[in-house]
């Protein structure tokens, strides 16, 4: 799986992190132009392609490629 986080859309709400069953995502230390620390994949190899993270994101900031 390939996980793409559109950093400019992410506002650090954490829904994707909370609902991921495999702990694939984490809040990064980098900041986007709006001042939010955006989410980054940290265990991408554990991704099962369930797309829960993308469905939970209120801003459509996560794209999953199978």
Short mmCIF file of N, CA and C in Angstrom, two decimals:
data_model
loop_
_atom_site.label_atom_id
_atom_site.label_comp_id
_atom_site.label_asym_id
_atom_site.label_seq_id
_atom_site.Cartn_x
_atom_site.Cartn_y
_atom_site.Cartn_z
N UNK A 1 0.83 -1.18 0.00
CA UNK A 1 0.00 0.00 0.00
C UNK A 1 0.88 1.24 0.00
N UNK A 2 0.38 2.27 -0.63
CA UNK A 2 1.04 3.58 -0.62
C UNK A 2 0.09 4.57 0.02
N UNK A 3 0.54 5.25 1.05
CA UNK A 3 -0.27 6.23 1.75
C UNK A 3 0.27 7.62 1.43
N UNK A 4 -0.60 8.48 0.94
CA UNK A 4 -0.22 9.85 0.64
C UNK A 4 -1.04 10.79 1.51
N UNK A 5 -0.37 11.58 2.32
CA UNK A 5 -1.04 12.59 3.13
C UNK A 5 -0.80 13.93 2.46
N UNK A 6 -1.88 14.60 2.06
CA UNK A 6 -1.77 15.93 1.46
C UNK A 6 -1.59 16.90 2.61
N UNK A 7 -0.34 17.27 2.85
CA UNK A 7 0.01 18.00 4.07
C UNK A 7 -0.71 19.34 4.21
N UNK A 8 -1.03 19.98 3.12
CA UNK A 8 -1.70 21.28 3.20
C UNK A 8 -3.17 21.16 3.61
N UNK A 9 -3.75 19.99 3.47
CA UNK A 9 -5.14 19.77 3.89
C UNK A 9 -5.25 19.32 5.35
N UNK A 10 -4.19 18.73 5.88
CA UNK A 10 -4.21 18.15 7.23
C UNK A 10 -4.23 19.26 8.28
N UNK A 11 -5.12 19.10 9.26
CA UNK A 11 -5.19 20.07 10.37
C UNK A 11 -4.98 19.41 11.73
N UNK A 12 -4.32 18.28 11.73
CA UNK A 12 -3.92 17.59 12.97
C UNK A 12 -5.07 17.19 13.87
N UNK A 13 -6.20 16.82 13.31
CA UNK A 13 -7.34 16.44 14.15
C UNK A 13 -7.10 15.10 14.83
N UNK A 14 -6.32 14.22 14.19
CA UNK A 14 -5.95 12.94 14.79
C UNK A 14 -6.94 11.81 14.59
N UNK A 15 -8.04 12.04 13.86
CA UNK A 15 -9.02 10.97 13.64
C UNK A 15 -8.39 9.77 12.94
N UNK A 16 -7.56 10.03 11.96
CA UNK A 16 -6.93 8.95 11.20
C UNK A 16 -6.03 8.11 12.11
N UNK A 17 -5.32 8.77 13.01
CA UNK A 17 -4.43 8.06 13.93
C UNK A 17 -5.25 7.21 14.90
N UNK A 18 -6.31 7.79 15.42
CA UNK A 18 -7.14 7.11 16.41
C UNK A 18 -7.83 5.87 15.85
N UNK A 19 -8.31 5.94 14.62
CA UNK A 19 -9.11 4.85 14.06
C UNK A 19 -8.33 3.83 13.24
N UNK A 20 -7.06 4.07 12.97
CA UNK A 20 -6.26 3.10 12.22
C UNK A 20 -6.05 1.84 13.06
N UNK A 21 -6.49 0.68 12.55
CA UNK A 21 -6.36 -0.55 13.34
C UNK A 21 -4.93 -1.08 13.42
N UNK A 22 -4.03 -0.56 12.61
CA UNK A 22 -2.65 -1.08 12.57
C UNK A 22 -1.60 -0.04 12.99
N UNK A 23 -2.02 1.09 13.53
CA UNK A 23 -1.08 2.14 13.98
C UNK A 23 -0.08 2.53 12.90
N UNK A 24 -0.61 2.79 11.73
CA UNK A 24 0.25 3.13 10.59
C UNK A 24 0.63 4.61 10.59
N UNK A 25 -0.22 5.45 11.13
CA UNK A 25 -0.01 6.90 11.06
C UNK A 25 0.36 7.49 12.42
N UNK A 26 1.09 8.61 12.37
CA UNK A 26 1.45 9.34 13.58
C UNK A 26 1.58 10.82 13.24
N UNK A 27 1.44 11.64 14.25
CA UNK A 27 1.60 13.06 14.07
C UNK A 27 3.08 13.38 13.91
N UNK A 28 3.42 14.04 12.83
CA UNK A 28 4.82 14.36 12.57
C UNK A 28 5.22 15.66 13.25
N UNK A 29 6.47 16.03 13.10
CA UNK A 29 6.97 17.26 13.70
C UNK A 29 7.04 18.39 12.67
N UNK A 30 6.90 18.06 11.39
CA UNK A 30 6.91 19.08 10.35
C UNK A 30 5.59 19.85 10.36
N UNK A 31 5.63 21.10 9.93
CA UNK A 31 4.46 21.98 9.98
C UNK A 31 4.11 22.43 8.56
N UNK A 32 2.79 22.44 8.25
CA UNK A 32 2.35 22.92 6.94
C UNK A 32 2.22 24.45 6.95
N UNK A 33 1.82 25.03 5.84
CA UNK A 33 1.76 26.49 5.72
C UNK A 33 0.69 27.12 6.61
N UNK A 34 -0.24 26.30 7.11
CA UNK A 34 -1.29 26.81 7.99
C UNK A 34 -0.89 26.71 9.47
N UNK A 35 0.28 26.15 9.74
CA UNK A 35 0.79 26.05 11.09
C UNK A 35 0.44 24.76 11.82
N UNK A 36 -0.11 23.78 11.09
CA UNK A 36 -0.46 22.50 11.71
C UNK A 36 0.65 21.49 11.50
N UNK A 37 0.93 20.71 12.54
CA UNK A 37 1.80 19.55 12.38
C UNK A 37 0.96 18.50 11.67
N UNK A 38 1.40 18.03 10.55
CA UNK A 38 0.58 17.11 9.77
C UNK A 38 0.95 15.65 10.03
N UNK A 39 0.00 14.78 9.73
CA UNK A 39 0.14 13.34 9.94
C UNK A 39 1.06 12.74 8.88
N UNK A 40 1.84 11.75 9.30
CA UNK A 40 2.75 11.07 8.39
C UNK A 40 2.67 9.56 8.62
N UNK A 41 2.82 8.77 7.56
CA UNK A 41 2.87 7.32 7.75
C UNK A 41 4.19 6.94 8.41
N UNK A 42 4.11 6.13 9.47
CA UNK A 42 5.33 5.70 10.16
C UNK A 42 5.54 4.19 10.06
N UNK A 43 4.47 3.46 9.87
CA UNK A 43 4.54 2.00 9.72
C UNK A 43 3.78 1.59 8.46
N UNK A 44 4.14 2.19 7.35
CA UNK A 44 3.41 1.98 6.10
C UNK A 44 3.36 0.50 5.70
N UNK A 45 4.37 -0.27 6.07
CA UNK A 45 4.38 -1.69 5.72
C UNK A 45 3.29 -2.47 6.45
N UNK A 46 2.72 -1.92 7.52
CA UNK A 46 1.65 -2.58 8.26
C UNK A 46 0.26 -2.27 7.71
N UNK A 47 0.17 -1.36 6.75
CA UNK A 47 -1.12 -0.95 6.18
C UNK A 47 -1.81 -2.13 5.49
N UNK A 48 -3.08 -2.33 5.82
CA UNK A 48 -3.86 -3.43 5.21
C UNK A 48 -4.83 -2.92 4.14
N UNK A 49 -4.80 -1.63 3.86
CA UNK A 49 -5.63 -1.07 2.81
C UNK A 49 -7.10 -0.95 3.16
N UNK A 50 -7.43 -0.85 4.44
CA UNK A 50 -8.85 -0.76 4.84
C UNK A 50 -9.45 0.61 4.54
N UNK A 51 -8.61 1.62 4.39
CA UNK A 51 -9.01 2.99 4.05
C UNK A 51 -9.85 3.68 5.14
N UNK A 52 -9.84 3.16 6.34
CA UNK A 52 -10.56 3.80 7.43
C UNK A 52 -10.00 5.20 7.68
N UNK A 53 -8.70 5.35 7.61
CA UNK A 53 -8.08 6.65 7.84
C UNK A 53 -8.60 7.69 6.84
N UNK A 54 -8.67 7.30 5.57
CA UNK A 54 -9.14 8.23 4.54
C UNK A 54 -10.61 8.57 4.72
N UNK A 55 -11.41 7.59 5.14
CA UNK A 55 -12.84 7.85 5.36
C UNK A 55 -13.08 8.73 6.58
N UNK A 56 -12.24 8.62 7.58
CA UNK A 56 -12.41 9.40 8.81
C UNK A 56 -11.91 10.83 8.68
N UNK A 57 -11.06 11.09 7.73
CA UNK A 57 -10.47 12.42 7.57
C UNK A 57 -11.53 13.42 7.08
N UNK A 58 -11.84 14.44 7.90
CA UNK A 58 -12.87 15.41 7.50
C UNK A 58 -12.43 16.34 6.37
N UNK A 59 -11.13 16.36 6.09
CA UNK A 59 -10.62 17.27 5.06
C UNK A 59 -10.12 16.57 3.81
N UNK A 60 -10.30 15.25 3.73
CA UNK A 60 -9.87 14.50 2.55
C UNK A 60 -8.38 14.58 2.30
N UNK A 61 -7.60 14.56 3.38
CA UNK A 61 -6.16 14.74 3.25
C UNK A 61 -5.39 13.45 3.03
N UNK A 62 -6.08 12.30 3.06
CA UNK A 62 -5.38 11.01 2.96
C UNK A 62 -5.84 10.26 1.71
N UNK A 63 -4.86 9.79 0.96
CA UNK A 63 -5.12 8.98 -0.24
C UNK A 63 -4.40 7.66 -0.07
N UNK A 64 -5.10 6.56 -0.37
CA UNK A 64 -4.50 5.24 -0.27
C UNK A 64 -4.44 4.64 -1.68
N UNK A 65 -3.27 4.15 -2.05
CA UNK A 65 -3.09 3.52 -3.35
C UNK A 65 -2.74 2.05 -3.14
N UNK A 66 -3.52 1.17 -3.75
CA UNK A 66 -3.27 -0.26 -3.61
C UNK A 66 -2.43 -0.77 -4.75
#
